[in-house]
mmCIF file with all atom_site columns, C-alpha atoms in Angstrom:
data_model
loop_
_atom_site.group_PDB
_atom_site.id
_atom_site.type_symbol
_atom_site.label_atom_id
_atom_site.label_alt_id
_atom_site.label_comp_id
_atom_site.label_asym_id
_atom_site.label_entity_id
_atom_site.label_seq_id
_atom_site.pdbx_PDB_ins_code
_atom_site.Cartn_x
_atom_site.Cartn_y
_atom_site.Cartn_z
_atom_site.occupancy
_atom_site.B_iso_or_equiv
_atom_site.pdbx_formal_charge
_atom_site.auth_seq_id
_atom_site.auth_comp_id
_atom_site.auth_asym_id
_atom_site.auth_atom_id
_atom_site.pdbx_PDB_model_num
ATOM 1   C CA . UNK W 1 1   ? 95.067  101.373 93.446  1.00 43.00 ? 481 UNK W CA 1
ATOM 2   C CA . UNK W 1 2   ? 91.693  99.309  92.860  1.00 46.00 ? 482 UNK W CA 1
ATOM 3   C CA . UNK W 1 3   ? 91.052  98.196  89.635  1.00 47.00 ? 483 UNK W CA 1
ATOM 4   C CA . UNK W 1 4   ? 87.376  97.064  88.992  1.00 48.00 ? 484 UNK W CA 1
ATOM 5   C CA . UNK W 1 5   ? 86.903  95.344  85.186  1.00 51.00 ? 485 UNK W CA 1
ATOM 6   C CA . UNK W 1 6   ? 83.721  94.435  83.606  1.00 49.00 ? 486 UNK W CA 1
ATOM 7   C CA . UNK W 1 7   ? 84.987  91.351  81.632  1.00 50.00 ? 487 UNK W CA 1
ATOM 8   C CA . UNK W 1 8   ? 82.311  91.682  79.376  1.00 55.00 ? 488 UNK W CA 1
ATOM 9   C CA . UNK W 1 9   ? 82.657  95.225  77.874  1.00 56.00 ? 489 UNK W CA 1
ATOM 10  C CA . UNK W 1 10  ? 86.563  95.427  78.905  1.00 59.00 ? 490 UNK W CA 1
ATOM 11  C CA . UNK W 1 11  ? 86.058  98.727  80.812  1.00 63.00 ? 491 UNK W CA 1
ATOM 12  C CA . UNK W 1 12  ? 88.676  99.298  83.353  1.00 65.00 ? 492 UNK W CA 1
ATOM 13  C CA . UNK W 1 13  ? 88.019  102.273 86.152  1.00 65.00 ? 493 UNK W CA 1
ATOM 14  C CA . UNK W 1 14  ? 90.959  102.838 88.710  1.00 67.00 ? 494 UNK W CA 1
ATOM 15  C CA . UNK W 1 15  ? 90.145  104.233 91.719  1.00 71.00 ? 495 UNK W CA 1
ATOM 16  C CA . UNK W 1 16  ? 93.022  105.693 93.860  1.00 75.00 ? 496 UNK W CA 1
ATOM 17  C CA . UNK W 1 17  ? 92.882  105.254 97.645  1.00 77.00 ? 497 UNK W CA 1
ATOM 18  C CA . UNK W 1 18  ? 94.685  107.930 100.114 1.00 80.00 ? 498 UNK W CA 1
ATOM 19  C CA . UNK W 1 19  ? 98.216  106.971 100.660 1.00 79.00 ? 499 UNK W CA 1
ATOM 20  C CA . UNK W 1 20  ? 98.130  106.160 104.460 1.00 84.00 ? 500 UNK W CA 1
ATOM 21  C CA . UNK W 1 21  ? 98.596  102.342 106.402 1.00 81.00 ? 501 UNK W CA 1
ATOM 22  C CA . UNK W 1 22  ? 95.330  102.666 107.418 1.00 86.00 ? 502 UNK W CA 1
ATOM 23  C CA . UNK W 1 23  ? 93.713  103.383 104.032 1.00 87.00 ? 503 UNK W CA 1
ATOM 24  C CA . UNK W 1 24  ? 95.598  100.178 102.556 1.00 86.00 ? 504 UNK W CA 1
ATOM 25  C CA . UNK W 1 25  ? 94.190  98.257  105.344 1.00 87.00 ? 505 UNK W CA 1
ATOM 26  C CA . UNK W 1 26  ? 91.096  99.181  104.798 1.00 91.00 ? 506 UNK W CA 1
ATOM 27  C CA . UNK W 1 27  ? 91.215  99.059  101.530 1.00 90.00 ? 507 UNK W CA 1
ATOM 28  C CA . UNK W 1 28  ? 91.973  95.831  100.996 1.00 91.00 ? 508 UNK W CA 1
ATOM 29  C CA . UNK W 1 29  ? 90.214  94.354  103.681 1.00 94.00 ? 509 UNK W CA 1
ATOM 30  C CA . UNK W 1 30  ? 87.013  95.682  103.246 1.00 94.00 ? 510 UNK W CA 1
ATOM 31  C CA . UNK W 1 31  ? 86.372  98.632  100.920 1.00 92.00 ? 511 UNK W CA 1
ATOM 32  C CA . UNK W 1 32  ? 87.324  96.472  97.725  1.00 92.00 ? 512 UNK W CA 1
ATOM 33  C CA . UNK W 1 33  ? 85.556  93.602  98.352  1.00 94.00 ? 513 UNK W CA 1
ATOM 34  C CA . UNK W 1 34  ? 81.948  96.086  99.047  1.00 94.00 ? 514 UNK W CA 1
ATOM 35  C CA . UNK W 1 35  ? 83.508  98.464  95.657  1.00 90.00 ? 515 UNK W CA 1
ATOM 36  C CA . UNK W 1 36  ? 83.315  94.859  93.989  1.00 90.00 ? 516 UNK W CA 1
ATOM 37  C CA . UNK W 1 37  ? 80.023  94.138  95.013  1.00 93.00 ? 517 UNK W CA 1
ATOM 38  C CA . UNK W 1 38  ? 78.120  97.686  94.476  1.00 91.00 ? 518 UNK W CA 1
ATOM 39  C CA . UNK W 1 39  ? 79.947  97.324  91.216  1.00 87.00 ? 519 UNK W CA 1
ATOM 40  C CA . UNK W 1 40  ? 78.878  93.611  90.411  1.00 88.00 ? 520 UNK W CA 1
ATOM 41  C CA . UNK W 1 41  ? 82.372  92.801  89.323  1.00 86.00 ? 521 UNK W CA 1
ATOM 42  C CA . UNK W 1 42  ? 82.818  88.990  87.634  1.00 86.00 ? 522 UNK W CA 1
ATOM 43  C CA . UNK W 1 43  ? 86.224  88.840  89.597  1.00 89.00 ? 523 UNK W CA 1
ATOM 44  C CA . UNK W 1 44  ? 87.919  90.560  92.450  1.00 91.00 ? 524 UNK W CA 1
ATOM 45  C CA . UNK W 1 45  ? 91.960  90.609  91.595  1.00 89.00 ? 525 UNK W CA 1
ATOM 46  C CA . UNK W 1 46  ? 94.249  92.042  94.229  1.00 90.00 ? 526 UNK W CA 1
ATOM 47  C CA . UNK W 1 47  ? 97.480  92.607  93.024  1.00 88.00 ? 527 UNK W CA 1
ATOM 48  C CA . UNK W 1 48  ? 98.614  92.312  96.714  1.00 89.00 ? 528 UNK W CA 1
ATOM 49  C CA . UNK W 1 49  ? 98.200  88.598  98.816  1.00 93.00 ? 529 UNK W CA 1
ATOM 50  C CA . UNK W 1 50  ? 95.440  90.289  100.799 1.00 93.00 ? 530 UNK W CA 1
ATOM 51  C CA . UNK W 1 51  ? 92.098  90.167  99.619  1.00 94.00 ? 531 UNK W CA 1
ATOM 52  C CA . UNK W 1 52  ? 88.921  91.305  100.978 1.00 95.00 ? 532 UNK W CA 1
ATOM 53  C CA . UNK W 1 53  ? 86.682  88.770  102.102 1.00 95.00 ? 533 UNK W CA 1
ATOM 54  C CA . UNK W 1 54  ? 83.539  90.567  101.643 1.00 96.00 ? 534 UNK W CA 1
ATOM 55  C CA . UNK W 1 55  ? 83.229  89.080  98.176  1.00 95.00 ? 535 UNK W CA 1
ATOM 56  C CA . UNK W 1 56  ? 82.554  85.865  97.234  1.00 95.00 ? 536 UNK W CA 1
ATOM 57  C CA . UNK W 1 57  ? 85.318  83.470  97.723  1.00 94.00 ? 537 UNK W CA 1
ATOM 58  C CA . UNK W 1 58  ? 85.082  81.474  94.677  1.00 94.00 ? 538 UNK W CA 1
ATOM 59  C CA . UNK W 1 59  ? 85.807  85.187  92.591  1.00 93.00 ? 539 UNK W CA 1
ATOM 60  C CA . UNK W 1 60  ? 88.618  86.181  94.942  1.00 94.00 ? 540 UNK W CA 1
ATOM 61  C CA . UNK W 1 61  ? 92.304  86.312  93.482  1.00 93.00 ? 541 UNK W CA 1
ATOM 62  C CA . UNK W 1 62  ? 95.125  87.501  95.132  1.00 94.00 ? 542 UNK W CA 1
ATOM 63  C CA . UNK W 1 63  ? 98.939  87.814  94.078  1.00 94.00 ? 543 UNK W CA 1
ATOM 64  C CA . UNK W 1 64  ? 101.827 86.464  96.304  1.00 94.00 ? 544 UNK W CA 1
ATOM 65  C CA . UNK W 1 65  ? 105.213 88.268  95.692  1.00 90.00 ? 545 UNK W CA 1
ATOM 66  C CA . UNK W 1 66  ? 107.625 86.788  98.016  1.00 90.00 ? 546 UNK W CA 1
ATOM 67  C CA . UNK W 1 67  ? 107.767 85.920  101.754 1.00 92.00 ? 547 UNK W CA 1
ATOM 68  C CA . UNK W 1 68  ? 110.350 88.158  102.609 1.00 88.00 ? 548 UNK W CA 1
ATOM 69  C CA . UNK W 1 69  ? 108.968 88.971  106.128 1.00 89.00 ? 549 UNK W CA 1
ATOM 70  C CA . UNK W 1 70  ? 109.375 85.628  106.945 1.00 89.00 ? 550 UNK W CA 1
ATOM 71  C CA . UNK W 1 71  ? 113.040 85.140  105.503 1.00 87.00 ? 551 UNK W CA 1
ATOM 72  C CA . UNK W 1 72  ? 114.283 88.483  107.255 1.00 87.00 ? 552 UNK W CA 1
ATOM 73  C CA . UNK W 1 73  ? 111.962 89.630  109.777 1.00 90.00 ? 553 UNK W CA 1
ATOM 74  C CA . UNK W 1 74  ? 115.080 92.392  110.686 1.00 88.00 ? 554 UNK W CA 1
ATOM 75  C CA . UNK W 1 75  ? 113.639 94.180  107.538 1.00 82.00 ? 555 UNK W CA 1
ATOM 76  C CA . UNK W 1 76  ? 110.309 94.996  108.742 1.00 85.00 ? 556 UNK W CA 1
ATOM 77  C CA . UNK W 1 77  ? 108.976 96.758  111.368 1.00 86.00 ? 557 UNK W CA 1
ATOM 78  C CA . UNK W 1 78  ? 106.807 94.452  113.886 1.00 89.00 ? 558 UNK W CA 1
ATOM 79  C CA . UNK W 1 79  ? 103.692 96.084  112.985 1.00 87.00 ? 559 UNK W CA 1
ATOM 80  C CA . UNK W 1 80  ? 104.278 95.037  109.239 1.00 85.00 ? 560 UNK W CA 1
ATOM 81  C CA . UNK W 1 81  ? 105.569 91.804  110.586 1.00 87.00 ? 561 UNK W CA 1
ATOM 82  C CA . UNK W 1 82  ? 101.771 91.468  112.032 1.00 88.00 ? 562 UNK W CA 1
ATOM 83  C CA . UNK W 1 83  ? 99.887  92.852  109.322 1.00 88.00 ? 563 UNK W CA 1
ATOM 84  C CA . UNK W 1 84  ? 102.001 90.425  107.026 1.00 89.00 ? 564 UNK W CA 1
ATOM 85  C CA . UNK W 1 85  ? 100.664 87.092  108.876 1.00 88.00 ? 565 UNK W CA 1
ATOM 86  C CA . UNK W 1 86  ? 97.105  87.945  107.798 1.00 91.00 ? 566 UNK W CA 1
ATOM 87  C CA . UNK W 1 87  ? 98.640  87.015  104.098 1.00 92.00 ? 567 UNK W CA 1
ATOM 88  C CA . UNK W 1 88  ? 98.111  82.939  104.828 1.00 92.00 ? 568 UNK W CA 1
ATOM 89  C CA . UNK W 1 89  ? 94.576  83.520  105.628 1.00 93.00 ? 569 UNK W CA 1
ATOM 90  C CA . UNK W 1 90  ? 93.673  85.554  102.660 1.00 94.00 ? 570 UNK W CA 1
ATOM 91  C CA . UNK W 1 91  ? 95.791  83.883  100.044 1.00 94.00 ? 571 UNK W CA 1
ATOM 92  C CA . UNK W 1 92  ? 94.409  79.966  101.908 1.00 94.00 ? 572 UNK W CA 1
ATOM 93  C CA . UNK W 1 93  ? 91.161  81.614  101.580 1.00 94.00 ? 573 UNK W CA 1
ATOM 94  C CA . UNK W 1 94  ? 91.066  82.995  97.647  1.00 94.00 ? 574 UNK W CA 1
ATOM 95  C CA . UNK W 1 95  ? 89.610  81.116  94.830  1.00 94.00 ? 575 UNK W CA 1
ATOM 96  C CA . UNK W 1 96  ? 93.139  81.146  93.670  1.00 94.00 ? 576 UNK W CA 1
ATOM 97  C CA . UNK W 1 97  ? 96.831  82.492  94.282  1.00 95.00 ? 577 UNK W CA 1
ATOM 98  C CA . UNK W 1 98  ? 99.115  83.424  91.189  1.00 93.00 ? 578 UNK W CA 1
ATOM 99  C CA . UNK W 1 99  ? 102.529 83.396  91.980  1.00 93.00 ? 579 UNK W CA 1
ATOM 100 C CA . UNK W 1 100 ? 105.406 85.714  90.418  1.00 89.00 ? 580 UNK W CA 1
ATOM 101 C CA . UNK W 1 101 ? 108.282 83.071  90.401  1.00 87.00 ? 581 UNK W CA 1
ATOM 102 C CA . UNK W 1 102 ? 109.050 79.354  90.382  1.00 89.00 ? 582 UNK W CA 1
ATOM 103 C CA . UNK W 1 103 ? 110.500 80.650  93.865  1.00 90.00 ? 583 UNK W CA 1
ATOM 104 C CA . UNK W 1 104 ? 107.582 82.094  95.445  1.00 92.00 ? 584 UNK W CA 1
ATOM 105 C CA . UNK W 1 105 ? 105.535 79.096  93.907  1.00 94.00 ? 585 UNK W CA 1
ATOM 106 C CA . UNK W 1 106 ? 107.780 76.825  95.956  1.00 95.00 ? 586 UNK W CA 1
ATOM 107 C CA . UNK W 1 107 ? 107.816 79.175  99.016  1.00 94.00 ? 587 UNK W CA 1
ATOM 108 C CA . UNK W 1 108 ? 103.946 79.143  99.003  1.00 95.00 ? 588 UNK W CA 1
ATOM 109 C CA . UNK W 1 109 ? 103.567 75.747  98.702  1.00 95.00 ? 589 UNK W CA 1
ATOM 110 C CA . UNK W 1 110 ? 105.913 74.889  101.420 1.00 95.00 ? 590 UNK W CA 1
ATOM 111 C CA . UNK W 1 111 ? 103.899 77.211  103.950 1.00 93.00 ? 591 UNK W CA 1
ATOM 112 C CA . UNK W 1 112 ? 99.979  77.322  102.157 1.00 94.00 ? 592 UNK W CA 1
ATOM 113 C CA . UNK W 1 113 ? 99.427  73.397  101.198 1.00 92.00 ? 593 UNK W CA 1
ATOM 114 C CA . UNK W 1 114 ? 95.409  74.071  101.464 1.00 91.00 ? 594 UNK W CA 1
ATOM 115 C CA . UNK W 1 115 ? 95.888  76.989  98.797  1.00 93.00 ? 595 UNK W CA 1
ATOM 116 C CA . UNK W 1 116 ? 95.226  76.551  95.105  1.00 93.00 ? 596 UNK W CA 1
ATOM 117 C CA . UNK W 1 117 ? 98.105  78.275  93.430  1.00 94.00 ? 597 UNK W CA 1
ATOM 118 C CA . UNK W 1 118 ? 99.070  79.002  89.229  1.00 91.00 ? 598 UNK W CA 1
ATOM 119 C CA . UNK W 1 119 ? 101.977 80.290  88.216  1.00 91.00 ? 599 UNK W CA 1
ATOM 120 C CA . UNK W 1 120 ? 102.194 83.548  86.434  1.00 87.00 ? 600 UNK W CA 1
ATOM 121 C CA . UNK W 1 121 ? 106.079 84.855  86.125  1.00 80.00 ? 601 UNK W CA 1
ATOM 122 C CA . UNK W 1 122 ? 106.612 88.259  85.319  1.00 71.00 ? 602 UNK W CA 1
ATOM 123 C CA . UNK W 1 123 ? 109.926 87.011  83.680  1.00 58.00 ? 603 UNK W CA 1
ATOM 124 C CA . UNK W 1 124 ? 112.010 90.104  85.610  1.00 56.00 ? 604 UNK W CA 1
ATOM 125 C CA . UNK W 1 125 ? 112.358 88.787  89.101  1.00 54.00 ? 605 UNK W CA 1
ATOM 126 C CA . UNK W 1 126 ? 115.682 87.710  88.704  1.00 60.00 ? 606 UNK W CA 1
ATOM 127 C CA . UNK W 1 127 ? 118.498 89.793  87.589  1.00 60.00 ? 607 UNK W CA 1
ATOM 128 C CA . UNK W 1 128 ? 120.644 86.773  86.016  1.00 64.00 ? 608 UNK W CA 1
ATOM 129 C CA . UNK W 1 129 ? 118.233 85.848  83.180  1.00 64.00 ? 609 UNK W CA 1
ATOM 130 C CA . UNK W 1 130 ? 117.909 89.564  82.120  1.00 63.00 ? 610 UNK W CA 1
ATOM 131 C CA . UNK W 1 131 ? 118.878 90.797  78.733  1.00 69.00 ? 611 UNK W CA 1
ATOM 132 C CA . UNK W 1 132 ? 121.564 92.817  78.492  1.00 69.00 ? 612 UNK W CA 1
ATOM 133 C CA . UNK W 1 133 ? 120.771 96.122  76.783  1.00 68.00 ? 613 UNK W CA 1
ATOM 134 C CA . UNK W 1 134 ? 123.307 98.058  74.284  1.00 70.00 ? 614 UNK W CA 1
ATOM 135 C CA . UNK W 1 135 ? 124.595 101.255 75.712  1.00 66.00 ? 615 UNK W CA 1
ATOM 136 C CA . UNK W 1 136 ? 123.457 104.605 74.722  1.00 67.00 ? 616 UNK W CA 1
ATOM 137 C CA . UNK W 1 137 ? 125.768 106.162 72.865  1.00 71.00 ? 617 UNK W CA 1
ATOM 138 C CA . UNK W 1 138 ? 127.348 109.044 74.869  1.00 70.00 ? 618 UNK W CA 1
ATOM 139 C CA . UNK W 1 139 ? 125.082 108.270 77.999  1.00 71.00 ? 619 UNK W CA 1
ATOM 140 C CA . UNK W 1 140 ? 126.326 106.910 81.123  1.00 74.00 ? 620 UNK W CA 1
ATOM 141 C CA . UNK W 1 141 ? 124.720 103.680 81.471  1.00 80.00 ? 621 UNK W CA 1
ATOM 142 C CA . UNK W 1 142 ? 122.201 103.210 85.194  1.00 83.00 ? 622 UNK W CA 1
ATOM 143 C CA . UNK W 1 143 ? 120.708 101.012 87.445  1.00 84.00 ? 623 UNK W CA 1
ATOM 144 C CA . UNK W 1 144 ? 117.505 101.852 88.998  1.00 87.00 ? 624 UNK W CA 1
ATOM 145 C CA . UNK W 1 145 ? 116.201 100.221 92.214  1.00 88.00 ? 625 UNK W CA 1
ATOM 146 C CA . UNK W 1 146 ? 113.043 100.700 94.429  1.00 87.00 ? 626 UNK W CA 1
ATOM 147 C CA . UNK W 1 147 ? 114.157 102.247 98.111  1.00 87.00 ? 627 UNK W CA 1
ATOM 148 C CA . UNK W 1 148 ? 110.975 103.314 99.041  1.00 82.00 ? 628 UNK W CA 1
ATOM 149 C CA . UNK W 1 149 ? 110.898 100.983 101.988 1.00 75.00 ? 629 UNK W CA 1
ATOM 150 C CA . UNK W 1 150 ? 114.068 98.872  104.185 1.00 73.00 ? 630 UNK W CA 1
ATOM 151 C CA . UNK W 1 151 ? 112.920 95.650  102.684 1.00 72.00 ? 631 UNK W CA 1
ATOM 152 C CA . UNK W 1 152 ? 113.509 96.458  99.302  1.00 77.00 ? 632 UNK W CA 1
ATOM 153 C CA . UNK W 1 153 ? 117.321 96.510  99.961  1.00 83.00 ? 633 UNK W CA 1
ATOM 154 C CA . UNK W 1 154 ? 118.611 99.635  98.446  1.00 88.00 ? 634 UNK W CA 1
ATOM 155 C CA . UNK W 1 155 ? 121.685 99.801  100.816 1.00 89.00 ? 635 UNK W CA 1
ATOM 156 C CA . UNK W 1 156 ? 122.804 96.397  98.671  1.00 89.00 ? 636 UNK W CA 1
ATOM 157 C CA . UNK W 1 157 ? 122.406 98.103  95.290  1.00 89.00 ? 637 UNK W CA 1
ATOM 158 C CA . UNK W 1 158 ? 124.501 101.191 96.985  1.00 90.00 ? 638 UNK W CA 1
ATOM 159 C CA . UNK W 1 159 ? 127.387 98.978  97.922  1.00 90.00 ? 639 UNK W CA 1
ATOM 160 C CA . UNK W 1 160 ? 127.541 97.083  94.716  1.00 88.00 ? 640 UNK W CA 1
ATOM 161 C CA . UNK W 1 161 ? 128.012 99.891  92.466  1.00 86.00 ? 641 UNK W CA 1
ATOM 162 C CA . UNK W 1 162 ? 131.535 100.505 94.375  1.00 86.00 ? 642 UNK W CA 1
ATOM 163 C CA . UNK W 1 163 ? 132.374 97.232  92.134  1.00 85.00 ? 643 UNK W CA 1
ATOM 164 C CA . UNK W 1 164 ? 131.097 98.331  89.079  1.00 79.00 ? 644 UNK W CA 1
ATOM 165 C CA . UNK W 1 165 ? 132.812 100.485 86.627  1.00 66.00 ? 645 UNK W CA 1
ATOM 166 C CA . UNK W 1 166 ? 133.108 104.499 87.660  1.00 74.00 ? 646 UNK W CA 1
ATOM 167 C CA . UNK W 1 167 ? 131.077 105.333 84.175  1.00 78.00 ? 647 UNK W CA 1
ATOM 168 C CA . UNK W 1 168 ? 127.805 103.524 85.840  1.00 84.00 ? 648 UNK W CA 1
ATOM 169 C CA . UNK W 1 169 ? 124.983 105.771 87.765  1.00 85.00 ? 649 UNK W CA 1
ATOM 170 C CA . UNK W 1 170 ? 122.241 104.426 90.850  1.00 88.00 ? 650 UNK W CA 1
ATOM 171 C CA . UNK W 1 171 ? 118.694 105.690 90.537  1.00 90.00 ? 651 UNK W CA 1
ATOM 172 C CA . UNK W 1 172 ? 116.890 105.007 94.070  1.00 91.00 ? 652 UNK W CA 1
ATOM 173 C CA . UNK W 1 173 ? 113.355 105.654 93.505  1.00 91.00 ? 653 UNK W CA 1
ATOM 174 C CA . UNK W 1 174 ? 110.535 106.593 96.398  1.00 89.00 ? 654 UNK W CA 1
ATOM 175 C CA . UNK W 1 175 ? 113.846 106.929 99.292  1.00 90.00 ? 655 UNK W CA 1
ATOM 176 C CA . UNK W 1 176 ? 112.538 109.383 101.702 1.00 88.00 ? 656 UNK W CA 1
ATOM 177 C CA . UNK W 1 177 ? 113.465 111.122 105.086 1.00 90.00 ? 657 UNK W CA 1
ATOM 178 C CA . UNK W 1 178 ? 115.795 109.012 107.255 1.00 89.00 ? 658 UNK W CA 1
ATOM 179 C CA . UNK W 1 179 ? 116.148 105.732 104.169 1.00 88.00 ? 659 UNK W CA 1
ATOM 180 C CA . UNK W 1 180 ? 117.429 108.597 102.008 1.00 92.00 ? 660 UNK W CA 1
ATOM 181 C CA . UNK W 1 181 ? 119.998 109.796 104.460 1.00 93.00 ? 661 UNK W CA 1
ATOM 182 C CA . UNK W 1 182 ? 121.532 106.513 105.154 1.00 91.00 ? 662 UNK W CA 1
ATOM 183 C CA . UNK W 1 183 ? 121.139 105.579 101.635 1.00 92.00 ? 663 UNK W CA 1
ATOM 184 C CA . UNK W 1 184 ? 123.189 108.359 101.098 1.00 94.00 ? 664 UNK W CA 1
ATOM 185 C CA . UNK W 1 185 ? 125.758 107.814 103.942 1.00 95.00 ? 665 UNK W CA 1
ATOM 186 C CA . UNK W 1 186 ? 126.382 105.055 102.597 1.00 94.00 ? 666 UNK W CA 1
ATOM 187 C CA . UNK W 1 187 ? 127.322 105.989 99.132  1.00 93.00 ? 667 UNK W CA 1
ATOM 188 C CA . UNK W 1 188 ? 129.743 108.589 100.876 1.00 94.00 ? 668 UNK W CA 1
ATOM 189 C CA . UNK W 1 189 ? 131.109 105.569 102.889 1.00 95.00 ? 669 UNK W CA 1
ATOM 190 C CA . UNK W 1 190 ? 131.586 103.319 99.815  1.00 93.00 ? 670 UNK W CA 1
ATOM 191 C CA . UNK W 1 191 ? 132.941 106.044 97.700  1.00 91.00 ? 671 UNK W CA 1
ATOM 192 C CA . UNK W 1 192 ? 129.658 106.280 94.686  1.00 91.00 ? 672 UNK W CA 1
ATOM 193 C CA . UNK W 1 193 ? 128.226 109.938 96.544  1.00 92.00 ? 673 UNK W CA 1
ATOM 194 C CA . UNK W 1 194 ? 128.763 111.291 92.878  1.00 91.00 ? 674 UNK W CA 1
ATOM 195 C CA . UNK W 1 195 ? 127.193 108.296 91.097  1.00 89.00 ? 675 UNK W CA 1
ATOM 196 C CA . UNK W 1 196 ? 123.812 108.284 93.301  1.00 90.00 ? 676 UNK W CA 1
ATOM 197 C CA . UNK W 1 197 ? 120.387 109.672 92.626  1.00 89.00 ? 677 UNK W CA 1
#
């Protein structure tokens, strides 16, 4: 998704992009950046650490999750790997980086010293300072979890949930093809087949 605001009159158009590596690529590299510039947007904001240099660089922001591909390159494919190393350039060469966490702030800092960075925590990152909701009464409580992709560590969430209580249900959202089927080989293996969506 693009989203192009005119801060002056608040109005927000999305434009979705074809799902496809190359259209991401593209995307973010170029076809934002000349979007923001047809459109005479105040501020290009990429909710992604790549973003396009075809707009000016003092109106460039990009967003720096983690640096997971650094951590556990075994998680990503060595195409992604590559794509991924373009992220110091872009996020060195933005007007600013905000940073989810105190721990990608630190992680940033340690690898982008040249970048000027802010802090802007989405306050879920971490599972240990999440509130604990009441149960439903007469629903079986669930954990949800992304495993649309190898780095988001589904097969962890999978082999957890044969330590939690029988009563408790995994939602894997976006798991497709061959993630799906070893997602759910898994669960057999560990004993939660009946627990996982």
């Amino acid at each position: 998704y693009a989203y192009v605001a005119d801060l002056a009159s608040t109005n927000v158009r999305p434009v979705v992009l074809p799902e496809s590596a190359l259209a991401r690529v593209l995307g973010q590299w170029v076809w934002s950046g000349l979007r923001a510039r047809a459109w005479r947007a105040d501020v290009l904001v990429s909710a992604s650490t790549v973003v396009s240099p075809l707009f000016p660089r003092r109106r460039r922001l990009c967003v720096i999750h983690d640096w997971r591909h650094l951590e556990r390159p075994e998680e990503f494919g060595r195409l992604q790997r590559a794509y991924r190393r373009l992220w110091e350039w872009s996020a060195t060469r933005a007007a600013h980086a905000v940073q989810i966490s105190p721990k990608t702030l630190a992680e940033s800092r340690a690898r982008l010293p040249r970048a000027t960075m802010t802090l802007v925590e989405n306050g879920r990152d971490h599972a240990a300072r999440w509130d604990v909701a009441a149960p439903v009464p007469g629903g079986a409580p669930t954990v949800v979890t992304f495993g649309h992709a190898v780095n988001k560590r589904a097969g962890l969430v999978v082999e957890a949930m044969a330590k939690i209580a029988p009563e408790v249900r995994l939602v894997v959202l976006g798991a497709r093809g061959g993630q799906a089927e070893a997602l759910e080989k898994l669960a057999a293996e560990v004993g939660v087949a009946d627990r996982l969506v």
